[in-house]
Amino acid sequence: MIKAVTKPKEIKRIAQLAHRIWNQHYVPIIGQAQVDYMVDKFQSEAAITAQIDNGYLYYLIYCEDLPAGYLALVPDLTAKKLMISKIYIAQEFRGKHLGQQLINFSVSQAIELYASFLWLTVNKDNLKSIEWYQAQGFKIKEKVEFDIGNGFIMDDYLMEKKL
């Protein structure tokens, strides 16, 4: 089940999931210091609340009535694109096709918004995720770097899926 996030309790649940998922997955890729910084800056309750206030659409996905992951979409109606800002599944729920459900949901949301493309960014060293996105029809469009402050850089690929 995929459920839109609107309540503070749900935002708190996402922030808790983010802390767990990021520490499970990203420490070997970007290190503990950057994980701590990014979770606080982009995945805390305050950050998620501010993002929702600024047009992000957050969703929780459940597996066996347990919160298993989350998704954040950012529509750009002018450019006819929909950004997958966040798509994460907790380690213990991987392999249950929940990520596929979130991609399919994102495609349906994009079609509803008359978007021509889905796009996202992914760390260049996150090889399993890159391969998975490619299997979902995403193609690497370009390399991008973002200075996110505190001496940290996001060194990513921008990937795009034509609808």
mmCIF file of C-alpha atoms in Angstrom:
data_model
loop_
_atom_site.group_PDB
_atom_site.id
_atom_site.type_symbol
_atom_site.label_atom_id
_atom_site.label_comp_id
_atom_site.label_asym_id
_atom_site.label_seq_id
_atom_site.Cartn_x
_atom_site.Cartn_y
_atom_site.Cartn_z
ATOM 1 C CA MET A 1 0.000 0.000 0.000
ATOM 2 C CA ILE A 2 1.241 3.481 -0.914
ATOM 3 C CA LYS A 3 -0.131 6.329 1.189
ATOM 4 C CA ALA A 4 0.248 10.095 0.797
ATOM 5 C CA VAL A 5 1.983 11.726 3.749
ATOM 6 C CA THR A 6 0.101 14.635 5.274
ATOM 7 C CA LYS A 7 0.304 14.288 9.062
ATOM 8 C CA PRO A 8 3.151 15.105 11.458
ATOM 9 C CA LYS A 9 3.102 11.484 12.703
ATOM 10 C CA GLU A 10 3.744 10.248 9.125
ATOM 11 C CA ILE A 11 6.523 12.809 8.625
ATOM 12 C CA LYS A 12 8.147 11.561 11.826
ATOM 13 C CA ARG A 13 7.890 7.992 10.518
ATOM 14 C CA ILE A 14 9.673 8.999 7.289
ATOM 15 C CA ALA A 15 12.430 10.781 9.216
ATOM 16 C CA GLN A 16 12.955 7.639 11.312
ATOM 17 C CA LEU A 17 13.035 5.459 8.182
ATOM 18 C CA ALA A 18 15.457 7.864 6.517
ATOM 19 C CA HIS A 19 17.858 7.685 9.456
ATOM 20 C CA ARG A 20 17.797 3.878 9.374
ATOM 21 C CA ILE A 21 17.992 3.497 5.575
ATOM 22 C CA TRP A 22 20.731 6.075 5.085
ATOM 23 C CA ASN A 23 22.861 4.514 7.802
ATOM 24 C CA GLN A 24 22.301 1.043 6.323
ATOM 25 C CA HIS A 25 23.042 1.951 2.734
ATOM 26 C CA TYR A 26 25.091 5.120 2.344
ATOM 27 C CA VAL A 27 27.822 4.995 4.998
ATOM 28 C CA PRO A 28 30.056 2.744 2.831
ATOM 29 C CA ILE A 29 29.444 5.026 -0.187
ATOM 30 C CA ILE A 30 29.798 8.549 1.254
ATOM 31 C CA GLY A 31 30.919 8.065 4.865
ATOM 32 C CA GLN A 32 29.257 8.576 8.237
ATOM 33 C CA ALA A 33 29.912 12.328 8.460
ATOM 34 C CA GLN A 34 28.173 13.077 5.165
ATOM 35 C CA VAL A 35 25.307 10.696 5.979
ATOM 36 C CA ASP A 36 24.753 12.461 9.315
ATOM 37 C CA TYR A 37 24.843 15.864 7.617
ATOM 38 C CA MET A 38 22.505 14.906 4.773
ATOM 39 C CA VAL A 39 19.973 13.139 6.999
ATOM 40 C CA ASP A 40 19.822 16.199 9.257
ATOM 41 C CA LYS A 41 19.678 18.702 6.386
ATOM 42 C CA PHE A 42 17.367 16.865 3.960
ATOM 43 C CA GLN A 43 15.612 14.039 5.837
ATOM 44 C CA SER A 44 14.795 15.401 9.298
ATOM 45 C CA GLU A 45 11.215 16.086 10.365
ATOM 46 C CA ALA A 46 11.795 19.834 9.930
ATOM 47 C CA ALA A 47 13.357 19.392 6.475
ATOM 48 C CA ILE A 48 10.584 17.078 5.247
ATOM 49 C CA THR A 49 7.892 19.427 6.589
ATOM 50 C CA ALA A 50 9.518 22.366 4.777
ATOM 51 C CA GLN A 51 9.780 20.333 1.569
ATOM 52 C CA ILE A 52 6.085 19.404 1.720
ATOM 53 C CA ASP A 53 5.259 23.082 2.319
ATOM 54 C CA ASN A 54 7.245 23.847 -0.858
ATOM 55 C CA GLY A 55 5.409 21.398 -3.124
ATOM 56 C CA TYR A 56 7.123 18.040 -2.550
ATOM 57 C CA LEU A 57 4.727 15.101 -2.558
ATOM 58 C CA TYR A 58 5.737 12.458 -0.002
ATOM 59 C CA TYR A 59 4.452 8.888 0.175
ATOM 60 C CA LEU A 60 5.007 5.956 2.509
ATOM 61 C CA ILE A 61 4.948 2.394 1.205
ATOM 62 C CA TYR A 62 3.858 -0.342 3.568
ATOM 63 C CA CYS A 63 4.606 -4.055 3.550
ATOM 64 C CA GLU A 64 2.594 -6.276 5.888
ATOM 65 C CA ASP A 65 1.257 -3.131 7.592
ATOM 66 C CA LEU A 66 4.794 -1.930 8.384
ATOM 67 C CA PRO A 67 6.348 1.239 6.897
ATOM 68 C CA ALA A 68 8.930 -0.178 4.482
ATOM 69 C CA GLY A 69 10.081 2.833 2.495
ATOM 70 C CA TYR A 70 9.200 6.207 1.098
ATOM 71 C CA LEU A 71 9.063 8.327 -2.012
ATOM 72 C CA ALA A 72 9.172 12.075 -2.658
ATOM 73 C CA LEU A 73 8.111 13.548 -5.982
ATOM 74 C CA VAL A 74 8.613 17.107 -7.197
ATOM 75 C CA PRO A 75 6.454 18.176 -10.139
ATOM 76 C CA ASP A 76 7.720 20.723 -12.646
ATOM 77 C CA LEU A 77 4.629 21.394 -14.704
ATOM 78 C CA THR A 78 6.318 24.047 -16.855
ATOM 79 C CA ALA A 79 9.050 21.661 -18.005
ATOM 80 C CA LYS A 80 6.617 18.707 -18.066
ATOM 81 C CA LYS A 81 8.927 16.655 -15.846
ATOM 82 C CA LEU A 82 8.491 14.889 -12.547
ATOM 83 C CA MET A 83 11.495 14.493 -10.259
ATOM 84 C CA ILE A 84 11.911 11.476 -8.031
ATOM 85 C CA SER A 85 13.627 13.329 -5.217
ATOM 86 C CA LYS A 86 13.698 10.387 -2.831
ATOM 87 C CA ILE A 87 13.001 6.692 -3.304
ATOM 88 C CA TYR A 88 14.166 4.430 -0.505
ATOM 89 C CA ILE A 89 13.316 0.961 0.781
ATOM 90 C CA ALA A 90 14.569 -0.322 4.146
ATOM 91 C CA GLN A 91 17.067 -3.159 3.819
ATOM 92 C CA GLU A 92 14.817 -5.769 5.433
ATOM 93 C CA PHE A 93 12.103 -5.127 2.803
ATOM 94 C CA ARG A 94 14.314 -5.217 -0.286
ATOM 95 C CA GLY A 95 13.604 -7.939 -2.822
ATOM 96 C CA LYS A 96 9.828 -7.630 -2.354
ATOM 97 C CA HIS A 97 9.349 -5.450 -5.470
ATOM 98 C CA LEU A 98 8.411 -2.387 -3.396
ATOM 99 C CA GLY A 99 10.830 -0.189 -5.356
ATOM 100 C CA GLN A 100 9.132 -1.359 -8.546
ATOM 101 C CA GLN A 101 5.772 -0.399 -7.059
ATOM 102 C CA LEU A 102 7.127 3.077 -6.264
ATOM 103 C CA ILE A 103 8.497 3.488 -9.810
ATOM 104 C CA ASN A 104 5.160 2.376 -11.297
ATOM 105 C CA PHE A 105 3.365 4.788 -8.963
ATOM 106 C CA SER A 106 5.743 7.590 -10.044
ATOM 107 C CA VAL A 107 5.036 6.843 -13.709
ATOM 108 C CA SER A 108 1.272 6.994 -13.080
ATOM 109 C CA GLN A 109 1.659 10.297 -11.206
ATOM 110 C CA ALA A 110 3.761 11.696 -14.058
ATOM 111 C CA ILE A 111 1.146 10.683 -16.614
ATOM 112 C CA GLU A 112 -1.592 12.325 -14.510
ATOM 113 C CA LEU A 113 0.493 15.525 -14.510
ATOM 114 C CA TYR A 114 1.088 15.289 -18.281
ATOM 115 C CA ALA A 115 4.820 14.982 -17.670
ATOM 116 C CA SER A 116 6.998 13.654 -20.491
ATOM 117 C CA PHE A 117 9.914 12.579 -18.280
ATOM 118 C CA LEU A 118 10.736 11.191 -14.877
ATOM 119 C CA TRP A 119 14.177 12.141 -13.592
ATOM 120 C CA LEU A 120 16.366 11.654 -10.560
ATOM 121 C CA THR A 121 19.929 11.944 -9.361
ATOM 122 C CA VAL A 122 21.979 9.075 -7.983
ATOM 123 C CA ASN A 123 25.454 8.964 -6.472
ATOM 124 C CA LYS A 124 28.004 7.815 -9.085
ATOM 125 C CA ASP A 125 29.330 5.164 -6.687
ATOM 126 C CA ASN A 126 25.877 3.735 -5.908
ATOM 127 C CA LEU A 127 26.347 1.048 -8.564
ATOM 128 C CA LYS A 128 23.533 -1.316 -7.562
ATOM 129 C CA SER A 129 21.012 1.530 -7.631
ATOM 130 C CA ILE A 130 22.283 2.783 -10.989
ATOM 131 C CA GLU A 131 21.888 -0.697 -12.465
ATOM 132 C CA TRP A 132 18.404 -0.982 -10.966
ATOM 133 C CA TYR A 133 17.337 2.388 -12.390
ATOM 134 C CA GLN A 134 18.668 1.362 -15.792
ATOM 135 C CA ALA A 135 16.593 -1.821 -15.581
ATOM 136 C CA GLN A 136 13.574 0.447 -14.935
ATOM 137 C CA GLY A 137 14.234 2.331 -18.182
ATOM 138 C CA PHE A 138 16.257 5.261 -16.851
ATOM 139 C CA LYS A 139 19.267 6.441 -18.839
ATOM 140 C CA ILE A 140 22.225 8.474 -17.613
ATOM 141 C CA LYS A 141 21.847 11.915 -19.112
ATOM 142 C CA GLU A 142 24.767 13.760 -17.496
ATOM 143 C CA LYS A 143 27.169 13.993 -14.570
ATOM 144 C CA VAL A 144 26.257 16.611 -11.974
ATOM 145 C CA GLU A 145 27.882 17.951 -8.825
ATOM 146 C CA PHE A 146 26.111 19.888 -6.094
ATOM 147 C CA ASP A 147 27.800 21.686 -3.235
ATOM 148 C CA ILE A 148 25.472 20.901 -0.335
ATOM 149 C CA GLY A 149 27.419 22.821 2.269
ATOM 150 C CA ASN A 150 29.644 21.908 5.195
ATOM 151 C CA GLY A 151 32.384 20.868 2.763
ATOM 152 C CA PHE A 152 30.279 18.112 1.158
ATOM 153 C CA ILE A 153 29.626 17.558 -2.538
ATOM 154 C CA MET A 154 26.958 15.386 -4.109
ATOM 155 C CA ASP A 155 28.739 13.714 -7.051
ATOM 156 C CA ASP A 156 25.861 12.241 -9.038
ATOM 157 C CA TYR A 157 24.454 11.131 -12.329
ATOM 158 C CA LEU A 158 21.248 12.723 -13.540
ATOM 159 C CA MET A 159 19.114 9.923 -14.931
ATOM 160 C CA GLU A 160 15.978 10.317 -17.000
ATOM 161 C CA LYS A 161 13.136 8.079 -18.152
ATOM 162 C CA LYS A 162 11.059 9.153 -21.134
ATOM 163 C CA LEU A 163 7.362 8.399 -20.758
#
